[in-house]
Each structure stands twice: as C-alpha cells, then as structure tokens.
Amino acid sequence: MERRSAFAVISAVALLAAAACGVDTADTGGSGKGGGKELTVTVFSGPWEDLFKKSFVEPFERDTGVKVNLVPGANAEWLTQLRASGGKNPPFDLVVLTPDAARPAVAGKLVQPLETGKVGNWSDLDPVEIEKNTVSGKSYGVPLTIGSTGLLYRTDKVEQAPVDWQDIFDKNLCGHVALPPLTYNPGLEFFSALVTGQGGKLSDPAAVDKAFKQLEQLKGCVSSYPANATAVQSAIQNGEAWVVPYWDGRAFAMAQAGSKVGFTYPRSGAVGALSSYFLTADSKKTDLAYRFLGYVTNATNQKTFAEGNWYAGSNSKIDYSPAFKSKIKYGTDVYRKFNWVDYDVATPKLNEWQQRWNEIFR
C-alpha cells in the first residue's frame, strides 16, 4: 500500500540480494519440527513488517516449525524481481501487492490463480475484497488489509476540518497543500476521486480532461510533492503542508503517536486501498504457502495486525476493540461505497496521465 524512502529501498535491495544469494527456497531437509522447511514471503517495510511478524509469522513458525524468510520491500522492486524470473523459479513464494501492481503481475503471468478451497477461512473473507482480486472470473489474491484514502490535515493549522475532496481547493489552504504524484498510490487515488466525484469515469476522456482542468487550480498552491509515506509524513509534521490526500490507517497511527493531525473520510466517498497476498507462478512451496495463508486469514491473527496498524482486516468475523470501531470505517457496505480506482483503465494510461500532471506542476 506504499512506496518507501530511499533508505528503505536500499535496505530492501540489499535484503533481496541476500535472499538471492543465501535463501534456498527449496526444502532444506533438516530434522526439526518443520523438517527444515522454509517459506519466503515479501512484506512491506517498517511497522507493517514488525506487526506482520508478530501477528502471522511467529504463530505459524511456533505451530509448524517451518521457517518464514521475510523479504522487506515494496511493489516496484518485487515486480522487477518477478519479471526478471520470467515466471520461473521465483525469488519468493508469496508476494504482497496493492491493486496497481497486482494487475500487471496477473497480466504477466507472474502470479497464479488460487485454489480457493485450499485457503483457510476463505468463506469468512469480505466479498468486496475478494471481488477486487478477481480477474476474468478467477481469484488471484488473498486480501489481508483494507483502508481508504481521504484527507489528512493539521488540526492546529486548519481552522475548519475538510469534509470533502473539494475542500483541498480552498484558497485559505493555498501554499500549504501536499500533492502526491499519480505514480504514488494516494496521488492516483485522489485523481480518481476527482473524476468520479463529478460523476465521471476514468474511461471517459472528457471526464479525465475535466479533472486535470480542476487540478490546474492547485498550480502555485502546492508546497510539497511527496512520493512516499515518509515524505508525506515529514511534510505534514514539519508544517510544510497542512493537508494531503492520504490513508486512514497511517493518519490515525500518526495521531496516536502524538502528531497534531486529523483525517476526513470525504463526504462524496473515500477511495478504497487494498493489500493482498499472491502465490507466485512456479513456486515450489504451494502446499506450505496455502498453509501459511490460513494463518494470514485467521480472525484472531488479523485482529492483532489490524488494531496495530489501523487498517481493517479481510476476515469479516473480527471483533474489533471500541477504540478501533470509533475511528475506522469498515465492513462490506462501507467498501461498496468506496470510489475504487478502475485499474484496468488507469494502469495502461498512468504514464500519459503522469506526463500531463508534470506539465501542470513541474
């Protein structure tokens, strides 16, 4: 659900190199409880990784004796690794992707369709999240977390909390707006909201043109162009920007950590954001991978993960804490009302749209 800092990228590349050189994705044949078996799984870096290890990896390793090798990183480098493998002997068995990266992975046959009967707790998973991972009638991704993009703002700088997307164009905010580029998830999600919020569709060139015309109103008003989560949070925390399109979970985590920030679910509809696990093509560990996915979809495990990072889990049977329920909007009816990005349209048009965005702001 994010792209990361340069430091994190460097770290991830180093870990990937280490994985390529030192992690044997075949069974090692040891004599312990897990028979020396190992599974290699990607994970988003930072607090997400720490919570993933606590919520899913540790219970799985404790119960099975199987070692899970985590590969921290983000969509772009994992896609590059999978493309380099050509769909053969992949560097990891399970890869977590957001929808913008999942579509190219499916199209390139870098991930394989699921045998959903082998995924534990499948019947408890939210139907909207399953639908978003379905391509040509086949399920590919096992949803883990779902959040949404709205407006993050400084509570000590903004006199009146925004209520809808249009409030970002308020003249009182001019000079204090952070605007992610379209190549960074919140940027494209915000752009999609501009299109759909006016009754249009991304597939309609006239509606897209109208949204770009509206973006021109922000020319001269943007103080920061953050292209990853670290840059977003820095721009808000150091006062460079007072408002930015961003994710609810990250926003509430910042507030919990003491930042003077608030979050608005826009009245015309927040934009859905999803993270899901995919079984890589030609993985030699499919049985182990399906077994691990049963832990990833477990309601108890997901509750720990969800309440730690403020993103709802995919298991519909989670009983969240009162604190979580008071802040996060979740549930099938909520997800159906999200303004989901049409990635079938957006993915092939992204480079063209980013160029138009550059012509306005750069």
GROMACS .gro file of N, CA and C in nm, residues 103-266:
model
  492
  103ARG      N    1  -0.242  -0.599  -1.099
  103ARG     CA    2  -0.291  -0.617  -1.236
  103ARG      C    3  -0.177  -0.653  -1.333
  104PRO      N    4  -0.065  -0.578  -1.332
  104PRO     CA    5   0.046  -0.617  -1.420
  104PRO      C    6   0.102  -0.755  -1.387
  105ALA      N    7   0.101  -0.791  -1.258
  105ALA     CA    8   0.153  -0.923  -1.220
  105ALA      C    9   0.065  -1.034  -1.276
  106VAL      N   10  -0.066  -1.014  -1.272
  106VAL     CA   11  -0.157  -1.114  -1.328
  106VAL      C   12  -0.141  -1.120  -1.480
  107ALA      N   13  -0.138  -1.001  -1.543
  107ALA     CA   14  -0.126  -0.995  -1.689
  107ALA      C   15   0.003  -1.060  -1.737
  108GLY      N   16   0.109  -1.047  -1.659
  108GLY     CA   17   0.237  -1.105  -1.696
  108GLY      C   18   0.254  -1.249  -1.654
  109LYS      N   19   0.148  -1.308  -1.596
  109LYS     CA   20   0.150  -1.448  -1.550
  109LYS      C   21   0.263  -1.471  -1.450
  110LEU      N   22   0.284  -1.370  -1.366
  110LEU     CA   23   0.387  -1.379  -1.263
  110LEU      C   24   0.330  -1.435  -1.133
  111VAL      N   25   0.198  -1.438  -1.123
  111VAL     CA   26   0.129  -1.497  -1.008
  111VAL      C   27   0.027  -1.595  -1.064
  112GLN      N   28  -0.017  -1.689  -0.979
  112GLN     CA   29  -0.105  -1.795  -1.028
  112GLN      C   30  -0.244  -1.785  -0.966
  113PRO      N   31  -0.346  -1.833  -1.038
  113PRO     CA   32  -0.482  -1.832  -0.980
  113PRO      C   33  -0.484  -1.917  -0.854
  114LEU      N   34  -0.571  -1.878  -0.760
  114LEU     CA   35  -0.581  -1.950  -0.634
  114LEU      C   36  -0.672  -2.072  -0.646
  115GLU      N   37  -0.637  -2.175  -0.573
  115GLU     CA   38  -0.733  -2.282  -0.547
  115GLU      C   39  -0.797  -2.245  -0.414
  116THR      N   40  -0.909  -2.172  -0.422
  116THR     CA   41  -0.964  -2.109  -0.302
  116THR      C   42  -1.004  -2.211  -0.195
  117GLY      N   43  -1.032  -2.333  -0.236
  117GLY     CA   44  -1.066  -2.436  -0.139
  117GLY      C   45  -0.950  -2.470  -0.047
  118LYS      N   46  -0.829  -2.433  -0.088
  118LYS     CA   47  -0.711  -2.460  -0.006
  118LYS      C   48  -0.677  -2.344   0.088
  119VAL      N   49  -0.748  -2.231   0.074
  119VAL     CA   50  -0.720  -2.113   0.158
  119VAL      C   51  -0.808  -2.120   0.282
  120GLY      N   52  -0.748  -2.138   0.397
  120GLY     CA   53  -0.824  -2.143   0.520
  120GLY      C   54  -0.903  -2.015   0.544
  121ASN      N   55  -1.023  -2.027   0.599
  121ASN     CA   56  -1.109  -1.913   0.633
  121ASN      C   57  -1.159  -1.836   0.511
  122TRP      N   58  -1.146  -1.894   0.391
  122TRP     CA   59  -1.185  -1.823   0.270
  122TRP      C   60  -1.329  -1.775   0.276
  123SER      N   61  -1.418  -1.859   0.330
  123SER     CA   62  -1.560  -1.822   0.334
  123SER      C   63  -1.588  -1.706   0.430
  124ASP      N   64  -1.492  -1.674   0.519
  124ASP     CA   65  -1.511  -1.564   0.613
  124ASP      C   66  -1.458  -1.431   0.557
  125LEU      N   67  -1.394  -1.435   0.442
  125LEU     CA   68  -1.334  -1.313   0.389
  125LEU      C   69  -1.438  -1.224   0.323
  126ASP      N   70  -1.414  -1.094   0.330
  126ASP     CA   71  -1.510  -0.997   0.277
  126ASP      C   72  -1.528  -1.014   0.126
  127PRO      N   73  -1.653  -1.019   0.079
  127PRO     CA   74  -1.677  -1.044  -0.064
  127PRO      C   75  -1.630  -0.932  -0.156
  128VAL      N   76  -1.632  -0.807  -0.107
  128VAL     CA   77  -1.584  -0.697  -0.192
  128VAL      C   78  -1.434  -0.710  -0.215
  129GLU      N   79  -1.362  -0.745  -0.109
  129GLU     CA   80  -1.216  -0.760  -0.122
  129GLU      C   81  -1.181  -0.877  -0.213
  130ILE      N   82  -1.259  -0.985  -0.203
  130ILE     CA   83  -1.236  -1.098  -0.294
  130ILE      C   84  -1.262  -1.055  -0.438
  131GLU      N   85  -1.369  -0.980  -0.458
  131GLU     CA   86  -1.406  -0.934  -0.592
  131GLU      C   87  -1.295  -0.849  -0.654
  132LYS      N   88  -1.231  -0.765  -0.571
  132LYS     CA   89  -1.126  -0.675  -0.623
  132LYS      C   90  -1.001  -0.752  -0.664
  133ASN      N   91  -0.990  -0.879  -0.621
  133ASN     CA   92  -0.876  -0.962  -0.659
  133ASN      C   93  -0.914  -1.068  -0.762
  134THR      N   94  -1.028  -1.047  -0.825
  134THR     CA   95  -1.076  -1.144  -0.925
  134THR      C   96  -1.054  -1.089  -1.066
  135VAL      N   97  -0.991  -1.170  -1.149
  135VAL     CA   98  -0.964  -1.130  -1.287
  135VAL      C   99  -1.016  -1.239  -1.379
  136SER      N  100  -1.102  -1.200  -1.473
  136SER     CA  101  -1.162  -1.295  -1.568
  136SER      C  102  -1.223  -1.415  -1.498
  137GLY      N  103  -1.288  -1.388  -1.386
  137GLY     CA  104  -1.358  -1.494  -1.314
  137GLY      C  105  -1.272  -1.579  -1.223
  138LYS      N  106  -1.142  -1.549  -1.215
  138LYS     CA  107  -1.051  -1.627  -1.131
  138LYS      C  108  -0.999  -1.543  -1.015
  139SER      N  109  -0.995  -1.605  -0.897
  139SER     CA  110  -0.941  -1.537  -0.778
  139SER      C  111  -0.789  -1.551  -0.776
  140TYR      N  112  -0.721  -1.438  -0.759
  140TYR     CA  113  -0.575  -1.440  -0.757
  140TYR      C  114  -0.519  -1.402  -0.621
  141GLY      N  115  -0.577  -1.302  -0.556
  141GLY     CA  116  -0.518  -1.252  -0.431
  141GLY      C  117  -0.599  -1.289  -0.309
  142VAL      N  118  -0.528  -1.313  -0.200
  142VAL     CA  119  -0.591  -1.333  -0.070
  142VAL      C  120  -0.584  -1.200   0.005
  143PRO      N  121  -0.697  -1.130   0.021
  143PRO     CA  122  -0.692  -0.997   0.083
  143PRO      C  123  -0.649  -1.006   0.229
  144LEU      N  124  -0.569  -0.908   0.270
  144LEU     CA  125  -0.524  -0.903   0.409
  144LEU      C  126  -0.578  -0.778   0.478
  145THR      N  127  -0.546  -0.661   0.426
  145THR     CA  128  -0.590  -0.537   0.490
  145THR      C  129  -0.662  -0.448   0.389
  146ILE      N  130  -0.751  -0.366   0.442
  146ILE     CA  131  -0.821  -0.270   0.358
  146ILE      C  132  -0.828  -0.137   0.433
  147GLY      N  133  -0.800  -0.031   0.360
  147GLY     CA  134  -0.810   0.103   0.416
  147GLY      C  135  -0.871   0.193   0.312
  148SER      N  136  -0.858   0.324   0.331
  148SER     CA  137  -0.911   0.414   0.231
  148SER      C  138  -0.832   0.545   0.232
  149THR      N  139  -0.836   0.610   0.118
  149THR     CA  140  -0.770   0.740   0.104
  149THR      C  141  -0.871   0.851   0.121
  150GLY      N  142  -0.838   0.943   0.211
  150GLY     CA  143  -0.918   1.064   0.233
  150GLY      C  144  -0.823   1.180   0.248
  151LEU      N  145  -0.854   1.272   0.337
  151LEU     CA  146  -0.769   1.390   0.356
  151LEU      C  147  -0.711   1.394   0.497
  152LEU      N  148  -0.579   1.393   0.503
  152LEU     CA  149  -0.505   1.412   0.628
  152LEU      C  150  -0.477   1.561   0.643
  153TYR      N  151  -0.498   1.616   0.761
  153TYR     CA  152  -0.478   1.760   0.779
  153TYR      C  153  -0.422   1.790   0.917
  154ARG      N  154  -0.362   1.908   0.929
  154ARG     CA  155  -0.307   1.955   1.056
  154ARG      C  156  -0.419   2.018   1.138
  155THR      N  157  -0.445   1.964   1.255
  155THR     CA  158  -0.554   2.016   1.338
  155THR      C  159  -0.522   2.152   1.397
  156ASP      N  160  -0.393   2.186   1.408
  156ASP     CA  161  -0.356   2.315   1.467
  156ASP      C  162  -0.336   2.425   1.362
  157LYS      N  163  -0.348   2.391   1.234
  157LYS     CA  164  -0.329   2.488   1.127
  157LYS      C  165  -0.457   2.514   1.047
  158VAL      N  166  -0.539   2.412   1.034
  158VAL     CA  167  -0.661   2.424   0.955
  158VAL      C  168  -0.776   2.459   1.048
  159GLU      N  169  -0.836   2.576   1.024
  159GLU     CA  170  -0.941   2.624   1.115
  159GLU      C  171  -1.065   2.537   1.111
  160GLN      N  172  -1.102   2.493   0.991
  160GLN     CA  173  -1.223   2.411   0.977
  160GLN      C  174  -1.186   2.281   0.905
  161ALA      N  175  -1.211   2.170   0.970
  161ALA     CA  176  -1.173   2.041   0.912
  161ALA      C  177  -1.239   2.021   0.776
  162PRO      N  178  -1.166   1.973   0.677
  162PRO     CA  179  -1.228   1.947   0.545
  162PRO      C  180  -1.334   1.839   0.557
  163VAL      N  181  -1.434   1.849   0.473
  163VAL     CA  182  -1.540   1.748   0.474
  163VAL      C  183  -1.549   1.673   0.341
  164ASP      N  184  -1.488   1.730   0.235
  164ASP     CA  185  -1.495   1.663   0.106
  164ASP      C  186  -1.369   1.697   0.025
  165TRP      N  187  -1.351   1.625  -0.085
  165TRP     CA  188  -1.232   1.644  -0.167
  165TRP      C  189  -1.218   1.788  -0.214
  166GLN      N  190  -1.330   1.853  -0.243
  166GLN     CA  191  -1.324   1.988  -0.299
  166GLN      C  192  -1.260   2.087  -0.202
  167ASP      N  193  -1.259   2.055  -0.074
  167ASP     CA  194  -1.204   2.147   0.025
  167ASP      C  195  -1.054   2.167   0.011
  168ILE      N  196  -0.987   2.077  -0.062
  168ILE     CA  197  -0.843   2.093  -0.081
  168ILE      C  198  -0.814   2.213  -0.172
  169PHE      N  199  -0.920   2.257  -0.244
  169PHE     CA  200  -0.904   2.374  -0.333
  169PHE      C  201  -0.936   2.506  -0.262
  170ASP      N  202  -0.966   2.499  -0.134
  170ASP     CA  203  -0.996   2.620  -0.054
  170ASP      C  204  -0.878   2.717  -0.063
  171LYS      N  205  -0.906   2.842  -0.095
  171LYS     CA  206  -0.798   2.941  -0.111
  171LYS      C  207  -0.719   2.962   0.017
  172ASN      N  208  -0.784   2.936   0.131
  172ASN     CA  209  -0.713   2.951   0.259
  172ASN      C  210  -0.603   2.848   0.276
  173LEU      N  211  -0.610   2.740   0.197
  173LEU     CA  212  -0.507   2.635   0.205
  173LEU      C  213  -0.398   2.652   0.099
  174CYS      N  214  -0.417   2.749   0.009
  174CYS     CA  215  -0.319   2.769  -0.098
  174CYS      C  216  -0.181   2.797  -0.038
  175GLY      N  217  -0.083   2.723  -0.087
  175GLY     CA  218   0.053   2.734  -0.034
  175GLY      C  219   0.083   2.632   0.074
  176HIS      N  220  -0.018   2.553   0.110
  176HIS     CA  221   0.000   2.456   0.218
  176HIS      C  222  -0.054   2.318   0.181
  177VAL      N  223  -0.059   2.289   0.053
  177VAL     CA  224  -0.113   2.161   0.006
  177VAL      C  225   0.002   2.070  -0.036
  178ALA      N  226   0.000   1.946   0.011
  178ALA     CA  227   0.093   1.843  -0.039
  178ALA      C  228   0.018   1.758  -0.140
  179LEU      N  229   0.077   1.739  -0.259
  179LEU     CA  230   0.008   1.668  -0.366
  179LEU      C  231   0.097   1.553  -0.416
  180PRO      N  232   0.066   1.429  -0.382
  180PRO     CA  233   0.145   1.315  -0.432
  180PRO      C  234   0.128   1.301  -0.583
  181PRO      N  235   0.233   1.262  -0.655
  181PRO     CA  236   0.220   1.238  -0.799
  181PRO      C  237   0.131   1.117  -0.824
  182LEU      N  238   0.087   1.104  -0.948
  182LEU     CA  239  -0.005   0.994  -0.981
  182LEU      C  240   0.063   0.858  -0.970
  183THR      N  241   0.194   0.856  -0.977
  183THR     CA  242   0.267   0.729  -0.968
  183THR      C  243   0.279   0.680  -0.824
  184TYR      N  244   0.235   0.760  -0.728
  184TYR     CA  245   0.229   0.717  -0.588
  184TYR      C  246   0.082   0.698  -0.553
  185ASN      N  247   0.049   0.583  -0.495
  185ASN     CA  248  -0.090   0.541  -0.478
  185ASN      C  249  -0.187   0.651  -0.435
  186PRO      N  250  -0.159   0.729  -0.327
  186PRO     CA  251  -0.257   0.831  -0.286
  186PRO      C  252  -0.281   0.937  -0.393
  187GLY      N  253  -0.179   0.963  -0.477
  187GLY     CA  254  -0.197   1.062  -0.584
  187GLY      C  255  -0.297   1.014  -0.687
  188LEU      N  256  -0.283   0.890  -0.732
  188LEU     CA  257  -0.378   0.835  -0.829
  188LEU      C  258  -0.516   0.819  -0.767
  189GLU      N  259  -0.521   0.780  -0.640
  189GLU     CA  260  -0.650   0.762  -0.574
  189GLU      C  261  -0.722   0.896  -0.560
  190PHE      N  262  -0.649   1.003  -0.531
  190PHE     CA  263  -0.708   1.137  -0.526
  190PHE      C  264  -0.758   1.179  -0.663
  191PHE      N  265  -0.677   1.154  -0.766
  191PHE     CA  266  -0.718   1.191  -0.901
  191PHE      C  267  -0.844   1.116  -0.943
  192SER      N  268  -0.849   0.987  -0.909
  192SER     CA  269  -0.969   0.908  -0.939
  192SER      C  270  -1.091   0.965  -0.869
  193ALA      N  271  -1.071   1.011  -0.745
  193ALA     CA  272  -1.183   1.071  -0.671
  193ALA      C  273  -1.232   1.198  -0.737
  194LEU      N  274  -1.139   1.278  -0.794
  194LEU     CA  275  -1.180   1.399  -0.864
  194LEU      C  276  -1.267   1.365  -0.985
  195VAL      N  277  -1.228   1.258  -1.056
  195VAL     CA  278  -1.304   1.218  -1.175
  195VAL      C  279  -1.441   1.166  -1.137
  196THR      N  280  -1.444   1.071  -1.044
  196THR     CA  281  -1.572   1.008  -1.008
  196THR      C  282  -1.660   1.101  -0.925
  197GLY      N  283  -1.597   1.192  -0.851
  197GLY     CA  284  -1.675   1.284  -0.768
  197GLY      C  285  -1.760   1.379  -0.850
  198GLN      N  286  -1.724   1.394  -0.976
  198GLN     CA  287  -1.803   1.481  -1.065
  198GLN      C  288  -1.890   1.398  -1.158
  199GLY      N  289  -1.909   1.272  -1.119
  199GLY     CA  290  -1.997   1.186  -1.196
  199GLY      C  291  -1.933   1.119  -1.315
  200GLY      N  292  -1.802   1.132  -1.329
  200GLY     CA  293  -1.735   1.076  -1.445
  200GLY      C  294  -1.672   0.941  -1.419
  201LYS      N  295  -1.607   0.888  -1.521
  201LYS     CA  296  -1.533   0.763  -1.512
  201LYS      C  297  -1.394   0.782  -1.571
  202LEU      N  298  -1.299   0.705  -1.522
  202LEU     CA  299  -1.163   0.715  -1.574
  202LEU      C  300  -1.158   0.675  -1.722
  203SER      N  301  -1.255   0.596  -1.764
  203SER     CA  302  -1.257   0.552  -1.904
  203SER      C  303  -1.311   0.659  -1.997
  204ASP      N  304  -1.361   0.770  -1.941
  204ASP     CA  305  -1.418   0.878  -2.022
  204ASP      C  306  -1.315   0.989  -2.037
  205PRO      N  307  -1.256   1.008  -2.156
  205PRO     CA  308  -1.153   1.111  -2.174
  205PRO      C  309  -1.200   1.251  -2.134
  206ALA      N  310  -1.328   1.281  -2.158
  206ALA     CA  311  -1.379   1.415  -2.123
  206ALA      C  312  -1.378   1.434  -1.971
  207ALA      N  313  -1.413   1.329  -1.897
  207ALA     CA  314  -1.413   1.338  -1.751
  207ALA      C  315  -1.270   1.352  -1.697
  208VAL      N  316  -1.176   1.283  -1.761
  208VAL     CA  317  -1.035   1.294  -1.721
  208VAL      C  318  -0.985   1.436  -1.749
  209ASP      N  319  -1.020   1.488  -1.866
  209ASP     CA  320  -0.979   1.625  -1.900
  209ASP      C  321  -1.033   1.725  -1.798
  210LYS      N  322  -1.157   1.703  -1.756
  210LYS     CA  323  -1.220   1.792  -1.659
  210LYS      C  324  -1.146   1.790  -1.525
  211ALA      N  325  -1.103   1.670  -1.485
  211ALA     CA  326  -1.030   1.658  -1.359
  211ALA      C  327  -0.894   1.727  -1.369
  212PHE      N  328  -0.826   1.712  -1.483
  212PHE     CA  329  -0.697   1.781  -1.500
  212PHE      C  330  -0.717   1.933  -1.499
  213LYS      N  331  -0.827   1.979  -1.558
  213LYS     CA  332  -0.856   2.123  -1.556
  213LYS      C  333  -0.874   2.171  -1.413
  214GLN      N  334  -0.939   2.088  -1.333
  214GLN     CA  335  -0.959   2.126  -1.193
  214GLN      C  336  -0.825   2.125  -1.118
  215LEU      N  337  -0.738   2.029  -1.150
  215LEU     CA  338  -0.608   2.025  -1.084
  215LEU      C  339  -0.529   2.153  -1.108
  216GLU      N  340  -0.552   2.215  -1.223
  216GLU     CA  341  -0.479   2.338  -1.254
  216GLU      C  342  -0.505   2.448  -1.150
  217GLN      N  343  -0.616   2.436  -1.078
  217GLN     CA  344  -0.646   2.535  -0.972
  217GLN      C  345  -0.543   2.529  -0.860
  218LEU      N  346  -0.475   2.415  -0.848
  218LEU     CA  347  -0.377   2.400  -0.741
  218LEU      C  348  -0.237   2.449  -0.782
  219LYS      N  349  -0.223   2.486  -0.909
  219LYS     CA  350  -0.092   2.535  -0.953
  219LYS      C  351  -0.054   2.660  -0.873
  220GLY      N  352   0.062   2.658  -0.814
  220GLY     CA  353   0.105   2.769  -0.730
  220GLY      C  354   0.063   2.756  -0.585
  221CYS      N  355  -0.017   2.654  -0.556
  221CYS     CA  356  -0.066   2.633  -0.419
  221CYS      C  357  -0.002   2.513  -0.352
  222VAL      N  358   0.073   2.435  -0.429
  222VAL     CA  359   0.130   2.311  -0.375
  222VAL      C  360   0.268   2.340  -0.315
  223SER      N  361   0.285   2.299  -0.191
  223SER     CA  362   0.412   2.323  -0.121
  223SER      C  363   0.502   2.200  -0.118
  224SER      N  364   0.446   2.084  -0.153
  224SER     CA  365   0.524   1.961  -0.146
  224SER      C  366   0.464   1.857  -0.240
  225TYR      N  367   0.551   1.774  -0.299
  225TYR     CA  368   0.507   1.668  -0.388
  225TYR      C  369   0.558   1.533  -0.335
  226PRO      N  370   0.508   1.486  -0.224
  226PRO     CA  371   0.562   1.364  -0.161
  226PRO      C  372   0.534   1.240  -0.245
  227ALA      N  373   0.636   1.159  -0.263
  227ALA     CA  374   0.624   1.038  -0.346
  227ALA      C  375   0.636   0.910  -0.265
  228ASN      N  376   0.633   0.921  -0.133
  228ASN     CA  377   0.632   0.802  -0.049
  228ASN      C  378   0.579   0.842   0.089
  229ALA      N  379   0.555   0.742   0.173
  229ALA     CA  380   0.492   0.767   0.302
  229ALA      C  381   0.579   0.855   0.392
  230THR      N  382   0.709   0.832   0.390
  230THR     CA  383   0.799   0.912   0.472
  230THR      C  384   0.791   1.059   0.435
  231ALA      N  385   0.787   1.087   0.305
  231ALA     CA  386   0.781   1.227   0.258
  231ALA      C  387   0.648   1.291   0.296
  232VAL      N  388   0.539   1.215   0.287
  232VAL     CA  389   0.409   1.268   0.327
  232VAL      C  390   0.411   1.309   0.473
  233GLN      N  391   0.454   1.217   0.556
  233GLN     CA  392   0.451   1.241   0.699
  233GLN      C  393   0.546   1.354   0.738
  234SER      N  394   0.662   1.365   0.672
  234SER     CA  395   0.755   1.473   0.701
  234SER      C  396   0.694   1.608   0.664
  235ALA      N  397   0.630   1.615   0.547
  235ALA     CA  398   0.571   1.741   0.502
  235ALA      C  399   0.464   1.790   0.599
  236ILE      N  400   0.385   1.698   0.652
  236ILE     CA  401   0.280   1.735   0.746
  236ILE      C  402   0.340   1.771   0.883
  237GLN      N  403   0.431   1.689   0.930
  237GLN     CA  404   0.483   1.708   1.065
  237GLN      C  405   0.570   1.833   1.077
  238ASN      N  406   0.645   1.868   0.971
  238ASN     CA  407   0.729   1.988   0.981
  238ASN      C  408   0.655   2.115   0.940
  239GLY      N  409   0.526   2.103   0.906
  239GLY     CA  410   0.445   2.220   0.874
  239GLY      C  411   0.456   2.268   0.731
  240GLU      N  412   0.534   2.196   0.649
  240GLU     CA  413   0.547   2.235   0.508
  240GLU      C  414   0.411   2.229   0.439
  241ALA      N  415   0.329   2.134   0.480
  241ALA     CA  416   0.194   2.121   0.424
  241ALA      C  417   0.095   2.103   0.539
  242TRP      N  418  -0.029   2.149   0.513
  242TRP     CA  419  -0.134   2.137   0.614
  242TRP      C  420  -0.238   2.032   0.576
  243VAL      N  421  -0.243   1.996   0.449
  243VAL     CA  422  -0.342   1.899   0.404
  243VAL      C  423  -0.284   1.816   0.290
  244VAL      N  424  -0.323   1.687   0.284
  244VAL     CA  425  -0.270   1.599   0.180
  244VAL      C  426  -0.364   1.479   0.166
  245PRO      N  427  -0.387   1.429   0.044
  245PRO     CA  428  -0.459   1.303   0.029
  245PRO      C  429  -0.374   1.190   0.086
  246TYR      N  430  -0.434   1.109   0.174
  246TYR     CA  431  -0.353   1.006   0.241
  246TYR      C  432  -0.444   0.897   0.295
  247TRP      N  433  -0.383   0.793   0.353
  247TRP     CA  434  -0.458   0.676   0.401
  247TRP      C  435  -0.504   0.695   0.545
  248ASP      N  436  -0.620   0.637   0.575
  248ASP     CA  437  -0.675   0.650   0.710
  248ASP      C  438  -0.587   0.583   0.816
  249GLY      N  439  -0.541   0.461   0.789
  249GLY     CA  440  -0.462   0.390   0.889
  249GLY      C  441  -0.336   0.466   0.928
  250ARG      N  442  -0.263   0.515   0.828
  250ARG     CA  443  -0.141   0.592   0.854
  250ARG      C  444  -0.174   0.719   0.933
  251ALA      N  445  -0.285   0.782   0.898
  251ALA     CA  446  -0.323   0.907   0.965
  251ALA      C  447  -0.351   0.881   1.113
  252PHE      N  448  -0.429   0.779   1.143
  252PHE     CA  449  -0.463   0.751   1.282
  252PHE      C  450  -0.340   0.704   1.361
  253ALA      N  451  -0.248   0.636   1.292
  253ALA     CA  452  -0.124   0.596   1.359
  253ALA      C  453  -0.041   0.720   1.395
  254MET      N  454  -0.038   0.820   1.305
  254MET     CA  455   0.034   0.945   1.334
  254MET      C  456  -0.030   1.015   1.454
  255ALA      N  457  -0.163   1.021   1.456
  255ALA     CA  458  -0.232   1.087   1.567
  255ALA      C  459  -0.204   1.014   1.698
  256GLN      N  460  -0.204   0.881   1.693
  256GLN     CA  461  -0.178   0.803   1.812
  256GLN      C  462  -0.036   0.829   1.865
  257ALA      N  463   0.056   0.855   1.772
  257ALA     CA  464   0.195   0.881   1.810
  257ALA      C  465   0.217   1.024   1.859
  258GLY      N  466   0.111   1.107   1.854
  258GLY     CA  467   0.123   1.241   1.909
  258GLY      C  468   0.121   1.354   1.810
  259SER      N  469   0.114   1.324   1.680
  259SER     CA  470   0.109   1.431   1.581
  259SER      C  471  -0.025   1.503   1.586
  260LYS      N  472  -0.024   1.633   1.558
  260LYS     CA  473  -0.147   1.712   1.560
  260LYS      C  474  -0.216   1.701   1.425
  261VAL      N  475  -0.276   1.586   1.401
  261VAL     CA  476  -0.338   1.561   1.271
  261VAL      C  477  -0.478   1.504   1.289
  262GLY      N  478  -0.560   1.525   1.187
  262GLY     CA  479  -0.691   1.466   1.180
  262GLY      C  480  -0.709   1.403   1.043
  263PHE      N  481  -0.817   1.327   1.028
  263PHE     CA  482  -0.842   1.260   0.899
  263PHE      C  483  -0.989   1.273   0.865
  264THR      N  484  -1.016   1.304   0.738
  264THR     CA  485  -1.153   1.315   0.689
  264THR      C  486  -1.183   1.206   0.588
  265TYR      N  487  -1.291   1.130   0.613
  265TYR     CA  488  -1.347   1.043   0.509
  265TYR      C  489  -1.437   1.133   0.424
  266PRO      N  490  -1.396   1.167   0.302
  266PRO     CA  491  -1.471   1.264   0.221
  266PRO      C  492  -1.618   1.226   0.203
   0.00000   0.00000   0.00000
